[in-house]
Coordinates of C-alpha atoms and ligand atoms in Angstrom, one line a residue:
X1 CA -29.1 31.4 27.3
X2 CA -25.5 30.0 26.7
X3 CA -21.9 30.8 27.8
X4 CA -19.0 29.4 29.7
X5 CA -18.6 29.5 33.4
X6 CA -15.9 28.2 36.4
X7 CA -18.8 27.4 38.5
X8 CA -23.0 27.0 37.6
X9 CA -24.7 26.3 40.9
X10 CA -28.3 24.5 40.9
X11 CA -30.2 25.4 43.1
X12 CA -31.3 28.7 44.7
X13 CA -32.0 27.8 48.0
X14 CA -29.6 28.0 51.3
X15 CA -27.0 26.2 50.1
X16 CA -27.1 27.5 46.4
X17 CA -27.1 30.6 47.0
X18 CA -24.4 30.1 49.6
X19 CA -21.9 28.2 47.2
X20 CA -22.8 30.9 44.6
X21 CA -21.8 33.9 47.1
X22 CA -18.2 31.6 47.9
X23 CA -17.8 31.2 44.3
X24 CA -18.1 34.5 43.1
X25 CA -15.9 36.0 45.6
X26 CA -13.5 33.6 45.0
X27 CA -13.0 35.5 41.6
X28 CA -15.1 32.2 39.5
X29 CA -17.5 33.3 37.5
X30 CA -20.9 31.9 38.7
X31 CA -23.9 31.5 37.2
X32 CA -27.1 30.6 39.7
X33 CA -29.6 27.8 37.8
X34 CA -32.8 29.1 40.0
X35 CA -34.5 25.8 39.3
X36 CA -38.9 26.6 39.1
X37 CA -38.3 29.7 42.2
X38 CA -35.3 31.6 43.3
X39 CA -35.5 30.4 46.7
X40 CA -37.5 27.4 46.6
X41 CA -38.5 25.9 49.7
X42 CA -36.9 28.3 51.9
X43 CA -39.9 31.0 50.7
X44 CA -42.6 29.1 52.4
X45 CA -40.4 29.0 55.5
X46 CA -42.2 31.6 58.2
X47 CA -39.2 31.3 60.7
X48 CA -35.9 29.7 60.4
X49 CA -35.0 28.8 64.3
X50 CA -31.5 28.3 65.1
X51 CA -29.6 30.4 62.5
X52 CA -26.1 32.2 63.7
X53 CA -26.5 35.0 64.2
X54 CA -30.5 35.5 64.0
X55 CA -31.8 35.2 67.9
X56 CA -34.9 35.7 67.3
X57 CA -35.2 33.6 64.4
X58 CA -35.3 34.9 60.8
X59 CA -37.9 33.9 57.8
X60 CA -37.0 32.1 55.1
X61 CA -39.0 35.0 52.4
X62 CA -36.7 37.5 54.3
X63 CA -33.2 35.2 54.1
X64 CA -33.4 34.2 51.0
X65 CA -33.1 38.1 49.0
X66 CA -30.8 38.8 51.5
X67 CA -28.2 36.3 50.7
X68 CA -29.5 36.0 46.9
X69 CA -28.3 39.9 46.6
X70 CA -25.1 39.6 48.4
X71 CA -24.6 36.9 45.8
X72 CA -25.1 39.0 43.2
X73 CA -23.2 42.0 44.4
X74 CA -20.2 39.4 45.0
X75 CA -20.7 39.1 41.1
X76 CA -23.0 35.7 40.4
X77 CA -25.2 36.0 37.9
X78 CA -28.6 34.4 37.3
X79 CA -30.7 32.2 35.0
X80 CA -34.1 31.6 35.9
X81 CA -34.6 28.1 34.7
X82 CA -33.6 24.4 35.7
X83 CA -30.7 22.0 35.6
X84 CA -32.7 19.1 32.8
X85 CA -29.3 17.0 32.4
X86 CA -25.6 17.2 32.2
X87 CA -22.6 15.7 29.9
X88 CA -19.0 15.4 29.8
X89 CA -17.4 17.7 27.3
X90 CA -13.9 19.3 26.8
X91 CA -13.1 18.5 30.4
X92 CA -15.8 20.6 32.0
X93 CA -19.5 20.0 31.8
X94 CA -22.3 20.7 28.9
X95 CA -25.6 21.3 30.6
X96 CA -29.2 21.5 29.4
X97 CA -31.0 24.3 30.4
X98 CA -34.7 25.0 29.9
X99 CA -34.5 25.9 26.2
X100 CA -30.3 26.5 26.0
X101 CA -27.2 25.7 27.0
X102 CA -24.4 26.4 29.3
X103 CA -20.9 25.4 29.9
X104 CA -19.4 24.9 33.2
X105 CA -16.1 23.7 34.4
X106 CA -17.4 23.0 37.9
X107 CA -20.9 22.4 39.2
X108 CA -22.6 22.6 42.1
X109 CA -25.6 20.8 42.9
X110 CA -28.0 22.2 45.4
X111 CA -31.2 21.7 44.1
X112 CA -32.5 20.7 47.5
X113 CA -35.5 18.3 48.0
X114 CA -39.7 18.6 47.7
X115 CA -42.1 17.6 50.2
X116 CA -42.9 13.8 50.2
X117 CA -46.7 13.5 49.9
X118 CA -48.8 10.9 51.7
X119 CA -50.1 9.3 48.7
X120 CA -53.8 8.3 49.9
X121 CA -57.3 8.9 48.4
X122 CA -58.0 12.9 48.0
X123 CA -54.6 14.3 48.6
X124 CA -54.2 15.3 45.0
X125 CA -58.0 16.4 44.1
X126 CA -58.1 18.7 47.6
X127 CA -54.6 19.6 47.2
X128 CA -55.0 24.2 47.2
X129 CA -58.8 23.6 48.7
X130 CA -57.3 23.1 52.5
X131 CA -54.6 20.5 51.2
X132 CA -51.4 22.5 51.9
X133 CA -47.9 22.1 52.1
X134 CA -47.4 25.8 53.6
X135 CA -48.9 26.2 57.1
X136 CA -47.2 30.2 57.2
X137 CA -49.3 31.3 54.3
X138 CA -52.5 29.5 54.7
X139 CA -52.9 29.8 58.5
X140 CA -54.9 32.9 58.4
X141 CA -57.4 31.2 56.2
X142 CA -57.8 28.8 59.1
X143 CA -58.0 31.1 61.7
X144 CA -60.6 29.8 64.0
X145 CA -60.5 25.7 62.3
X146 CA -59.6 22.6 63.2
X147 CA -56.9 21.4 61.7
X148 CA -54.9 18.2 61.1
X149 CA -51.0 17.7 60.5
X150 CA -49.2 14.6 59.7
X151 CA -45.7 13.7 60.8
X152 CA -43.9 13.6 63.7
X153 CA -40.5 15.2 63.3
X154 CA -39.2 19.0 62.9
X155 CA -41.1 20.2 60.0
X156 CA -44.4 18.9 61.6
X157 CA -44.2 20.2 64.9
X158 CA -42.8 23.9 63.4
X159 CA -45.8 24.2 61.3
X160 CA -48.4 22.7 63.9
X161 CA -47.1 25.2 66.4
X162 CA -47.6 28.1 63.9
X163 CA -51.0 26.7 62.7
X164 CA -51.4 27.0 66.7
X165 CA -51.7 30.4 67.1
X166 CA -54.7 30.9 64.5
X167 CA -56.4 27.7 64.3
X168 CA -58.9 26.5 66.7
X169 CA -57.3 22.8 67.6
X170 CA -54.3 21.8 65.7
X171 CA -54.4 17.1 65.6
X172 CA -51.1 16.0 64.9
X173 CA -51.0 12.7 63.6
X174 CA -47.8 10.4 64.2
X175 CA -47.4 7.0 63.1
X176 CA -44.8 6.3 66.1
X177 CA -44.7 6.4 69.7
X178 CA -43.1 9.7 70.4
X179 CA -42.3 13.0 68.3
X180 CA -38.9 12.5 66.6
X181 CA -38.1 16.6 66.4
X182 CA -35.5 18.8 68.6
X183 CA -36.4 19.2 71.9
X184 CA -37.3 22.8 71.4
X185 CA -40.1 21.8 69.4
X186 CA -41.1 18.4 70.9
X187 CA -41.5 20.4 74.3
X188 CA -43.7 23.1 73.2
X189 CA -45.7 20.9 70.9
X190 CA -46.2 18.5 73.7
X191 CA -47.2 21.9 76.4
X192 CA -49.4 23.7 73.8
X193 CA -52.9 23.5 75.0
X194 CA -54.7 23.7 71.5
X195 CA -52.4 20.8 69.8
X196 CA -53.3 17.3 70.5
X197 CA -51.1 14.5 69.7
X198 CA -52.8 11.3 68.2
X199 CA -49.7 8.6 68.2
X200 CA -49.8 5.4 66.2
X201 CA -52.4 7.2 63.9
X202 CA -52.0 7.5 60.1
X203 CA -54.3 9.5 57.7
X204 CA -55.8 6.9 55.3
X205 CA -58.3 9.2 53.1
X206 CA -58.9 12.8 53.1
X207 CA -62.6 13.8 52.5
X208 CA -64.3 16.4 51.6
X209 CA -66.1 17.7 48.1
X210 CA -65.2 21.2 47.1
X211 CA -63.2 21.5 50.0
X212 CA -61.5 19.6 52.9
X213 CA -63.9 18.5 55.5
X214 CA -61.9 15.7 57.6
X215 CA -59.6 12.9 57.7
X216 CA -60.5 9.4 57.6
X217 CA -57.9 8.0 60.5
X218 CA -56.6 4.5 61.1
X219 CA -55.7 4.2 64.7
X220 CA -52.9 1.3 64.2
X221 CA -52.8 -0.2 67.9
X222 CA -55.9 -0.7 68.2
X223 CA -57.0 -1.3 64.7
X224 CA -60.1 1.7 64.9
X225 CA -60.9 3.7 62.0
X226 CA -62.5 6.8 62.9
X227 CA -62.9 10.6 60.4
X228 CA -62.2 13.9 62.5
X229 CA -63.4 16.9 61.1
X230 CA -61.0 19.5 59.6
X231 CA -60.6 22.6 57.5
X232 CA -56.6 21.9 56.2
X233 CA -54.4 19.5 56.4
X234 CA -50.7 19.6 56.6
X235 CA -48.5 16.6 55.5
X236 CA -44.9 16.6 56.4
X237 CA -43.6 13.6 56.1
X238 CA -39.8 14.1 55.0
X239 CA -38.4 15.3 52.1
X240 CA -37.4 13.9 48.5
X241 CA -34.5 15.0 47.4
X242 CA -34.7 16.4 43.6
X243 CA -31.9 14.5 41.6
X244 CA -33.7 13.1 39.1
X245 CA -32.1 14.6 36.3
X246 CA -29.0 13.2 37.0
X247 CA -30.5 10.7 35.1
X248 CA -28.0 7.4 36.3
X249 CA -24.8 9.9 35.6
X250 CA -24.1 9.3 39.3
X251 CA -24.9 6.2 41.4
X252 CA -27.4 7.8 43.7
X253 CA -27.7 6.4 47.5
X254 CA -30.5 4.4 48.6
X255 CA -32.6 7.3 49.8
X256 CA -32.0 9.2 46.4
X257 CA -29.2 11.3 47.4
X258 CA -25.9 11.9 46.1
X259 CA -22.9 10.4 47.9
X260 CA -19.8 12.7 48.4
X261 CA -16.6 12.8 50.6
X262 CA -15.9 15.1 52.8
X263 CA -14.9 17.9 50.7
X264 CA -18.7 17.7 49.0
X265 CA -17.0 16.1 46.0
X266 CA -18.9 13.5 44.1
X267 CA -17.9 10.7 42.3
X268 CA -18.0 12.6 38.6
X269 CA -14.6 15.5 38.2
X270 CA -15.4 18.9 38.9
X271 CA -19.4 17.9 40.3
X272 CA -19.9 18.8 43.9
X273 CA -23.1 18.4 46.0
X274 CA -24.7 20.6 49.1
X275 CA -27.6 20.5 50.9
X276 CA -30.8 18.6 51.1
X277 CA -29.4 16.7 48.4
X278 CA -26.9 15.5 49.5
X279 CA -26.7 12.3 51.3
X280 CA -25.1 12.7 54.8
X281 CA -26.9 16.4 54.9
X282 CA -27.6 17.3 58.5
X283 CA -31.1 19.0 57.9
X284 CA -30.7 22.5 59.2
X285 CA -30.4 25.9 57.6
X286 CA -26.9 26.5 59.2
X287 CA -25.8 23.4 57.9
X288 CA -27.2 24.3 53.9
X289 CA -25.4 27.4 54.0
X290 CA -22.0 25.7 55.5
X291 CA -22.2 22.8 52.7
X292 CA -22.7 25.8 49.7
X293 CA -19.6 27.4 50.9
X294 CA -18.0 24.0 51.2
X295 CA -18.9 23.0 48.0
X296 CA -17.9 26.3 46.4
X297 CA -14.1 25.7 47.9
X298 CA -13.8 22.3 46.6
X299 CA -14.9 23.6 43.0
X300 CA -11.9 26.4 43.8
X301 CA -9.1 24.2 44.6
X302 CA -10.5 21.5 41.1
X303 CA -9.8 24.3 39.1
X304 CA -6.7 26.1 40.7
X305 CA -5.0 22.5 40.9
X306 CA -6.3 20.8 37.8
X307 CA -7.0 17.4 40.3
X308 CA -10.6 16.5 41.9
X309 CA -9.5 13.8 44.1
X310 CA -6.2 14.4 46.4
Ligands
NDP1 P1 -38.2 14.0 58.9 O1 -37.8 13.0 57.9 O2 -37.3 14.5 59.9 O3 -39.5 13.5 59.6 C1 -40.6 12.9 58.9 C2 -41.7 12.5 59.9 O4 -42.8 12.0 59.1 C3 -41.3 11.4 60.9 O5 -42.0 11.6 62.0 C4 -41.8 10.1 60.1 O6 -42.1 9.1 61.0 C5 -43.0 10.6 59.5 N1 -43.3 9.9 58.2 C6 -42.5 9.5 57.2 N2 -43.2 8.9 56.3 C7 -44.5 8.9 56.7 C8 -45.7 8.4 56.1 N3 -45.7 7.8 54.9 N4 -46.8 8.5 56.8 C9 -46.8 9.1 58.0 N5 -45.7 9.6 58.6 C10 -44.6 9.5 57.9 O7 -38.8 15.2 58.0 P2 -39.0 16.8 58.4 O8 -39.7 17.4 57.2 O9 -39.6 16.9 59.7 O10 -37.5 17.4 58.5 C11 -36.6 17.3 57.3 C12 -35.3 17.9 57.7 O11 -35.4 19.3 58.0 C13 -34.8 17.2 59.0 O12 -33.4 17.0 59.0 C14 -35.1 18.3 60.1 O13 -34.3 18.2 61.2 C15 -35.0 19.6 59.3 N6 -35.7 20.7 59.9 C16 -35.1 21.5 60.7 C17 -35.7 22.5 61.3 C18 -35.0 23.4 62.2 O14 -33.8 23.1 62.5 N7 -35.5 24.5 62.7 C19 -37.2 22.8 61.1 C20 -37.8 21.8 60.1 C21 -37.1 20.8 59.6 P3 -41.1 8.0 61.5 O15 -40.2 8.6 62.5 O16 -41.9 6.9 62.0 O17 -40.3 7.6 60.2

């Protein structure tokens, strides 16, 4: 692929799709980078709670089309393929796509954050044989199991009260004191009978052959190491962001991602930032969407102006 845009966007997820929609119907011609999935994380997300306008919550496999064609029917167009690296070049930006090349005179960088995984013994051999990162789509394989999940924030009490409903006990391990997620999902974690909540526990090993069988657990206040049997088992343990092909072009912060101002501009002309990552990003769908469109506008007023800083 090749061509000149106003605005390439990487990233298909919530807030890529998002500046993409802005963009276009600001009259820029916007090309979509997909990145490995249109939609990316937001596919394996069963129910997106606390989205305007969606009471009764909305899933991410359902949102993501939704927004993705009223992009495209605002005008962007898309490339399924990834953002590998960018340089400066006649006042816009040359990037390297997959096997081509595109020019953009702004850019938007969206392309979100993976999973963090928990790094111990068996993670990697078991991961697809009851190692999962999506508790939606393998919960009916569990139906009736035991099952362990590790973290103690939103993500982890979201997925454990899905894996709730099918599975036969649900363990969450947390290496704190108390559950760091909203109060809407701390409460009903904390009230469902089939969850129990180990605290100060971390998984050290997960066993198993040809398939999980259990988790070796180190119980950190009282130095015990006991297994527990289980079927799957669900690490969410934060997210890192994906902005490693920036490749040093911009000084990253600590936790990996990009600084902005206010307006979502970064430190390099015509390059804004939205969403996971993005440092400062508030971690909610709403808030994804919010920083696309944001990040769209301040691409808008680069290029009607000719100045990225005011
Ligand atoms: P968070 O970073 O919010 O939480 C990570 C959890 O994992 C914490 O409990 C942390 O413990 C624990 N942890 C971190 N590293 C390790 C480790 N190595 N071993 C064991 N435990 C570890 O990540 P989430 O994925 O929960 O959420 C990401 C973002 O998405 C957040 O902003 C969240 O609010 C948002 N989100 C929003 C939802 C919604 O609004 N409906 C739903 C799901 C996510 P500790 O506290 O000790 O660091």
């Amino acid at each position: 692929m090749s061509g000149e845009f106003d605005l390439v966007v990487a990233g298909s997820g919530l807030a890529g799709l998002s500046a993409a929609l802005t963009g276009a119907r600001l009259g820029l011609r916007t090309l979509i980078l997909t990145g490995d999935v249109l939609g990316g994380q937001l596919l394996s997300i069963n129910q997106i709670d606390g989205y305007p306008g969606f009471p009764d919550s909305v899933a991410g496999y359902d949102l993501c089309p939704m927004t993705q064609e009223q992009a495209v029917a605002a005008g962007a167009e898309i490339a399924s393929t990834t953002l590998d690296g960018l340089a400066a070049q006649d006042g816009g930006w040359r990037l390297a796509i997959g096997e081509g090349e595109v020019m953009a005179r702004g850019l938007v960088v969206a392309t979100g954050a993976a999973l963090r995984i928990l790094g111990v013994p068996g993670e990697e051999r078991l991961r697809g044989k009851g190692v999962s990162h999506c508790a939606s789509c393998d919960a009916p394989l569990l139906r009736g199991k035991a099952v362990v999940v590790i973290g103690g924030g939103d993500s982890a009490c979201q997925e454990a009260l899905t894996l709730a409903e099918s599975a036969a006990t649900v363990t969450i391990l947390h290496r704190g004191s108390a559950l760091t997620a909203q109060a809407a999902y701390r409460d009903r974690v904390l009230q469902q009978p089939n969850i129990i909540v180990r605290f100060h526990h971390v998984a050290e090993e997960i066993l198993g052959d040809s398939g999980v069988a259990g988790v070796r657990i180190h119980d950190t206040a009282s130095g015990q190491r006991t297994e527990i049997a289980a079927a799957g088992i669900f690490a969410y343990i934060g997210l890192d962001p994906a902005t490693a092909f920036l490749g040093g072009a911009v000084t990253l912060a600590k936790d990996g991602r990009i600084p902005t101002d206010a307006a979502l501009r970064t430190a390099l002309t015509g390059v804004a930032a939205a969403g996971a990552a993005r440092a400062g990003f508030a971690g909610r769908a709403a808030a994804a969407a919010g920083e696309g469109a944001t990040a769209a506008i301040a691409i808008a007023n680069y290029l009607r102006h000719d100045r990225w800083r005011d």
